[in-house]
Amino acid sequence: TEPALEVPLAAARCTLLEVRGQEPSDRLLRAQELEDRLGKEVARHFLSGNRDALACTLESAALAFLKDGASEKALELASSAVAHFRQLGALKRVGVVLDIIANAHLEILRGLEGAGGGR
């Protein structure tokens, strides 16, 4: 992980770890808190025009959601991050985020297979 990503990624992981051990209703509330925080951070970077920080925030959050098993949310965030990194010409970061997208797709497929969707 690059130094610029370590702080937001660590914060997202800590928040998700707090959510994991809680009752289902508490997990839902904490997940909503995480989404609210993410929304505020994204809005702050968007309004400031800091596209690099915005893309890094989306990437960090996507990875954190993927590690917590929220693959569809991870896919959504990572897709946004790819678009921003492409606009910035940050091809290495595009590659890293495409890996997150691939893993999110893989987890979604595994979930479908586990639910009887795959034969």
JSON list of C-alpha atoms in Angstrom, two decimals:
[
{"chain": "A", "resi": 1, "resn": "THR", "atom": "CA", "xyz": [0.00, 0.00, 0.00]},
{"chain": "A", "resi": 2, "resn": "GLU", "atom": "CA", "xyz": [1.31, 3.43, -0.87]},
{"chain": "A", "resi": 3, "resn": "PRO", "atom": "CA", "xyz": [1.72, 5.90, 2.03]},
{"chain": "A", "resi": 4, "resn": "ALA", "atom": "CA", "xyz": [-1.06, 8.15, 0.70]},
{"chain": "A", "resi": 5, "resn": "LEU", "atom": "CA", "xyz": [-3.49, 5.22, 0.97]},
{"chain": "A", "resi": 6, "resn": "GLU", "atom": "CA", "xyz": [-2.44, 3.89, 4.37]},
{"chain": "A", "resi": 7, "resn": "VAL", "atom": "CA", "xyz": [-4.43, 6.30, 6.56]},
{"chain": "A", "resi": 8, "resn": "PRO", "atom": "CA", "xyz": [-7.83, 6.09, 4.79]},
{"chain": "A", "resi": 9, "resn": "LEU", "atom": "CA", "xyz": [-7.42, 2.34, 4.32]},
{"chain": "A", "resi": 10, "resn": "ALA", "atom": "CA", "xyz": [-6.55, 1.81, 7.98]},
{"chain": "A", "resi": 11, "resn": "ALA", "atom": "CA", "xyz": [-9.52, 3.92, 9.05]},
{"chain": "A", "resi": 12, "resn": "ALA", "atom": "CA", "xyz": [-11.89, 1.99, 6.79]},
{"chain": "A", "resi": 13, "resn": "ARG", "atom": "CA", "xyz": [-10.55, -1.35, 8.04]},
{"chain": "A", "resi": 14, "resn": "CYS", "atom": "CA", "xyz": [-10.93, -0.30, 11.69]},
{"chain": "A", "resi": 15, "resn": "THR", "atom": "CA", "xyz": [-14.52, 0.76, 11.10]},
{"chain": "A", "resi": 16, "resn": "LEU", "atom": "CA", "xyz": [-15.33, -2.51, 9.33]},
{"chain": "A", "resi": 17, "resn": "LEU", "atom": "CA", "xyz": [-13.66, -4.56, 12.05]},
{"chain": "A", "resi": 18, "resn": "GLU", "atom": "CA", "xyz": [-15.85, -2.80, 14.60]},
{"chain": "A", "resi": 19, "resn": "VAL", "atom": "CA", "xyz": [-18.90, -3.80, 12.56]},
{"chain": "A", "resi": 20, "resn": "ARG", "atom": "CA", "xyz": [-18.00, -7.50, 12.24]},
{"chain": "A", "resi": 21, "resn": "GLY", "atom": "CA", "xyz": [-18.44, -8.54, 15.86]},
{"chain": "A", "resi": 22, "resn": "GLN", "atom": "CA", "xyz": [-21.81, -6.90, 16.40]},
{"chain": "A", "resi": 23, "resn": "GLU", "atom": "CA", "xyz": [-25.37, -8.12, 16.34]},
{"chain": "A", "resi": 24, "resn": "PRO", "atom": "CA", "xyz": [-27.00, -7.97, 12.87]},
{"chain": "A", "resi": 25, "resn": "SER", "atom": "CA", "xyz": [-29.05, -4.86, 13.70]},
{"chain": "A", "resi": 26, "resn": "ASP", "atom": "CA", "xyz": [-25.97, -3.14, 15.13]},
{"chain": "A", "resi": 27, "resn": "ARG", "atom": "CA", "xyz": [-23.92, -4.17, 12.08]},
{"chain": "A", "resi": 28, "resn": "LEU", "atom": "CA", "xyz": [-26.49, -2.55, 9.82]},
{"chain": "A", "resi": 29, "resn": "LEU", "atom": "CA", "xyz": [-26.28, 0.70, 11.77]},
{"chain": "A", "resi": 30, "resn": "ARG", "atom": "CA", "xyz": [-22.47, 0.67, 11.75]},
{"chain": "A", "resi": 31, "resn": "ALA", "atom": "CA", "xyz": [-22.39, -0.11, 8.02]},
{"chain": "A", "resi": 32, "resn": "GLN", "atom": "CA", "xyz": [-24.66, 2.89, 7.48]},
{"chain": "A", "resi": 33, "resn": "GLU", "atom": "CA", "xyz": [-22.30, 5.03, 9.56]},
{"chain": "A", "resi": 34, "resn": "LEU", "atom": "CA", "xyz": [-19.41, 3.88, 7.39]},
{"chain": "A", "resi": 35, "resn": "GLU", "atom": "CA", "xyz": [-21.31, 4.78, 4.22]},
{"chain": "A", "resi": 36, "resn": "ASP", "atom": "CA", "xyz": [-22.15, 8.18, 5.70]},
{"chain": "A", "resi": 37, "resn": "ARG", "atom": "CA", "xyz": [-18.49, 8.83, 6.54]},
{"chain": "A", "resi": 38, "resn": "LEU", "atom": "CA", "xyz": [-17.42, 7.69, 3.09]},
{"chain": "A", "resi": 39, "resn": "GLY", "atom": "CA", "xyz": [-19.98, 9.98, 1.48]},
{"chain": "A", "resi": 40, "resn": "LYS", "atom": "CA", "xyz": [-18.70, 12.95, 3.45]},
{"chain": "A", "resi": 41, "resn": "GLU", "atom": "CA", "xyz": [-15.07, 12.22, 2.58]},
{"chain": "A", "resi": 42, "resn": "VAL", "atom": "CA", "xyz": [-15.90, 11.77, -1.10]},
{"chain": "A", "resi": 43, "resn": "ALA", "atom": "CA", "xyz": [-17.91, 15.00, -1.12]},
{"chain": "A", "resi": 44, "resn": "ARG", "atom": "CA", "xyz": [-15.06, 16.87, 0.59]},
{"chain": "A", "resi": 45, "resn": "HIS", "atom": "CA", "xyz": [-12.51, 15.73, -2.00]},
{"chain": "A", "resi": 46, "resn": "PHE", "atom": "CA", "xyz": [-14.92, 16.35, -4.87]},
{"chain": "A", "resi": 47, "resn": "LEU", "atom": "CA", "xyz": [-15.69, 19.89, -3.73]},
{"chain": "A", "resi": 48, "resn": "SER", "atom": "CA", "xyz": [-12.02, 20.69, -3.13]},
{"chain": "A", "resi": 49, "resn": "GLY", "atom": "CA", "xyz": [-11.17, 19.44, -6.61]},
{"chain": "A", "resi": 50, "resn": "ASN", "atom": "CA", "xyz": [-8.63, 16.97, -5.25]},
{"chain": "A", "resi": 51, "resn": "ARG", "atom": "CA", "xyz": [-9.30, 14.20, -7.76]},
{"chain": "A", "resi": 52, "resn": "ASP", "atom": "CA", "xyz": [-6.30, 12.15, -6.67]},
{"chain": "A", "resi": 53, "resn": "ALA", "atom": "CA", "xyz": [-7.51, 12.06, -3.05]},
{"chain": "A", "resi": 54, "resn": "LEU", "atom": "CA", "xyz": [-11.02, 11.26, -4.27]},
{"chain": "A", "resi": 55, "resn": "ALA", "atom": "CA", "xyz": [-9.79, 8.31, -6.35]},
{"chain": "A", "resi": 56, "resn": "CYS", "atom": "CA", "xyz": [-7.61, 7.03, -3.49]},
{"chain": "A", "resi": 57, "resn": "THR", "atom": "CA", "xyz": [-10.52, 7.27, -1.06]},
{"chain": "A", "resi": 58, "resn": "LEU", "atom": "CA", "xyz": [-12.75, 5.30, -3.42]},
{"chain": "A", "resi": 59, "resn": "GLU", "atom": "CA", "xyz": [-10.02, 2.68, -3.89]},
{"chain": "A", "resi": 60, "resn": "SER", "atom": "CA", "xyz": [-9.42, 2.32, -0.15]},
{"chain": "A", "resi": 61, "resn": "ALA", "atom": "CA", "xyz": [-13.10, 2.02, 0.59]},
{"chain": "A", "resi": 62, "resn": "ALA", "atom": "CA", "xyz": [-13.59, -0.52, -2.21]},
{"chain": "A", "resi": 63, "resn": "LEU", "atom": "CA", "xyz": [-10.82, -2.70, -0.80]},
{"chain": "A", "resi": 64, "resn": "ALA", "atom": "CA", "xyz": [-12.21, -2.43, 2.72]},
{"chain": "A", "resi": 65, "resn": "PHE", "atom": "CA", "xyz": [-15.72, -3.36, 1.57]},
{"chain": "A", "resi": 66, "resn": "LEU", "atom": "CA", "xyz": [-14.33, -6.28, -0.46]},
{"chain": "A", "resi": 67, "resn": "LYS", "atom": "CA", "xyz": [-12.44, -7.61, 2.57]},
{"chain": "A", "resi": 68, "resn": "ASP", "atom": "CA", "xyz": [-15.62, -7.34, 4.62]},
{"chain": "A", "resi": 69, "resn": "GLY", "atom": "CA", "xyz": [-17.61, -9.35, 2.07]},
{"chain": "A", "resi": 70, "resn": "ALA", "atom": "CA", "xyz": [-19.61, -6.46, 0.60]},
{"chain": "A", "resi": 71, "resn": "SER", "atom": "CA", "xyz": [-18.54, -7.31, -2.95]},
{"chain": "A", "resi": 72, "resn": "GLU", "atom": "CA", "xyz": [-21.25, -5.38, -4.78]},
{"chain": "A", "resi": 73, "resn": "LYS", "atom": "CA", "xyz": [-20.46, -2.17, -2.89]},
{"chain": "A", "resi": 74, "resn": "ALA", "atom": "CA", "xyz": [-16.74, -2.79, -3.50]},
{"chain": "A", "resi": 75, "resn": "LEU", "atom": "CA", "xyz": [-17.44, -3.20, -7.21]},
{"chain": "A", "resi": 76, "resn": "GLU", "atom": "CA", "xyz": [-19.38, 0.07, -7.32]},
{"chain": "A", "resi": 77, "resn": "LEU", "atom": "CA", "xyz": [-16.66, 2.04, -5.53]},
{"chain": "A", "resi": 78, "resn": "ALA", "atom": "CA", "xyz": [-13.79, 0.46, -7.46]},
{"chain": "A", "resi": 79, "resn": "SER", "atom": "CA", "xyz": [-15.49, 1.22, -10.79]},
{"chain": "A", "resi": 80, "resn": "SER", "atom": "CA", "xyz": [-15.68, 4.88, -9.79]},
{"chain": "A", "resi": 81, "resn": "ALA", "atom": "CA", "xyz": [-12.04, 4.84, -8.69]},
{"chain": "A", "resi": 82, "resn": "VAL", "atom": "CA", "xyz": [-10.95, 3.41, -12.06]},
{"chain": "A", "resi": 83, "resn": "ALA", "atom": "CA", "xyz": [-12.73, 6.21, -13.91]},
{"chain": "A", "resi": 84, "resn": "HIS", "atom": "CA", "xyz": [-10.99, 8.85, -11.79]},
{"chain": "A", "resi": 85, "resn": "PHE", "atom": "CA", "xyz": [-7.55, 7.23, -12.05]},
{"chain": "A", "resi": 86, "resn": "ARG", "atom": "CA", "xyz": [-7.96, 6.99, -15.84]},
{"chain": "A", "resi": 87, "resn": "GLN", "atom": "CA", "xyz": [-8.75, 10.70, -16.01]},
{"chain": "A", "resi": 88, "resn": "LEU", "atom": "CA", "xyz": [-5.62, 11.37, -13.97]},
{"chain": "A", "resi": 89, "resn": "GLY", "atom": "CA", "xyz": [-3.51, 9.14, -16.23]},
{"chain": "A", "resi": 90, "resn": "ALA", "atom": "CA", "xyz": [-2.52, 7.01, -13.23]},
{"chain": "A", "resi": 91, "resn": "LEU", "atom": "CA", "xyz": [-2.29, 3.73, -15.10]},
{"chain": "A", "resi": 92, "resn": "LYS", "atom": "CA", "xyz": [-0.58, 1.82, -12.28]},
{"chain": "A", "resi": 93, "resn": "ARG", "atom": "CA", "xyz": [-3.45, 2.71, -9.94]},
{"chain": "A", "resi": 94, "resn": "VAL", "atom": "CA", "xyz": [-5.95, 1.68, -12.65]},
{"chain": "A", "resi": 95, "resn": "GLY", "atom": "CA", "xyz": [-4.31, -1.75, -12.68]},
{"chain": "A", "resi": 96, "resn": "VAL", "atom": "CA", "xyz": [-4.48, -2.06, -8.91]},
{"chain": "A", "resi": 97, "resn": "VAL", "atom": "CA", "xyz": [-8.16, -1.14, -8.85]},
{"chain": "A", "resi": 98, "resn": "LEU", "atom": "CA", "xyz": [-8.95, -3.47, -11.74]},
{"chain": "A", "resi": 99, "resn": "ASP", "atom": "CA", "xyz": [-7.63, -6.25, -9.51]},
{"chain": "A", "resi": 100, "resn": "ILE", "atom": "CA", "xyz": [-10.13, -5.20, -6.82]},
{"chain": "A", "resi": 101, "resn": "ILE", "atom": "CA", "xyz": [-12.88, -5.28, -9.46]},
{"chain": "A", "resi": 102, "resn": "ALA", "atom": "CA", "xyz": [-11.83, -8.77, -10.59]},
{"chain": "A", "resi": 103, "resn": "ASN", "atom": "CA", "xyz": [-11.85, -10.03, -7.01]},
{"chain": "A", "resi": 104, "resn": "ALA", "atom": "CA", "xyz": [-15.25, -8.46, -6.36]},
{"chain": "A", "resi": 105, "resn": "HIS", "atom": "CA", "xyz": [-16.67, -10.21, -9.44]},
{"chain": "A", "resi": 106, "resn": "LEU", "atom": "CA", "xyz": [-15.12, -13.47, -8.25]},
{"chain": "A", "resi": 107, "resn": "GLU", "atom": "CA", "xyz": [-16.71, -13.13, -4.81]},
{"chain": "A", "resi": 108, "resn": "ILE", "atom": "CA", "xyz": [-20.09, -12.32, -6.35]},
{"chain": "A", "resi": 109, "resn": "LEU", "atom": "CA", "xyz": [-19.85, -15.45, -8.53]},
{"chain": "A", "resi": 110, "resn": "ARG", "atom": "CA", "xyz": [-18.85, -17.56, -5.54]},
{"chain": "A", "resi": 111, "resn": "GLY", "atom": "CA", "xyz": [-21.89, -16.24, -3.71]},
{"chain": "A", "resi": 112, "resn": "LEU", "atom": "CA", "xyz": [-24.13, -17.19, -6.61]},
{"chain": "A", "resi": 113, "resn": "GLU", "atom": "CA", "xyz": [-22.64, -20.67, -6.74]},
{"chain": "A", "resi": 114, "resn": "GLY", "atom": "CA", "xyz": [-23.12, -21.06, -3.00]},
{"chain": "A", "resi": 115, "resn": "ALA", "atom": "CA", "xyz": [-26.74, -20.00, -3.34]},
{"chain": "A", "resi": 116, "resn": "GLY", "atom": "CA", "xyz": [-27.36, -22.61, -6.03]},
{"chain": "A", "resi": 117, "resn": "GLY", "atom": "CA", "xyz": [-27.04, -20.15, -8.90]},
{"chain": "A", "resi": 118, "resn": "GLY", "atom": "CA", "xyz": [-24.10, -21.99, -10.47]},
{"chain": "A", "resi": 119, "resn": "ARG", "atom": "CA", "xyz": [-24.43, -25.54, -11.75]}
]
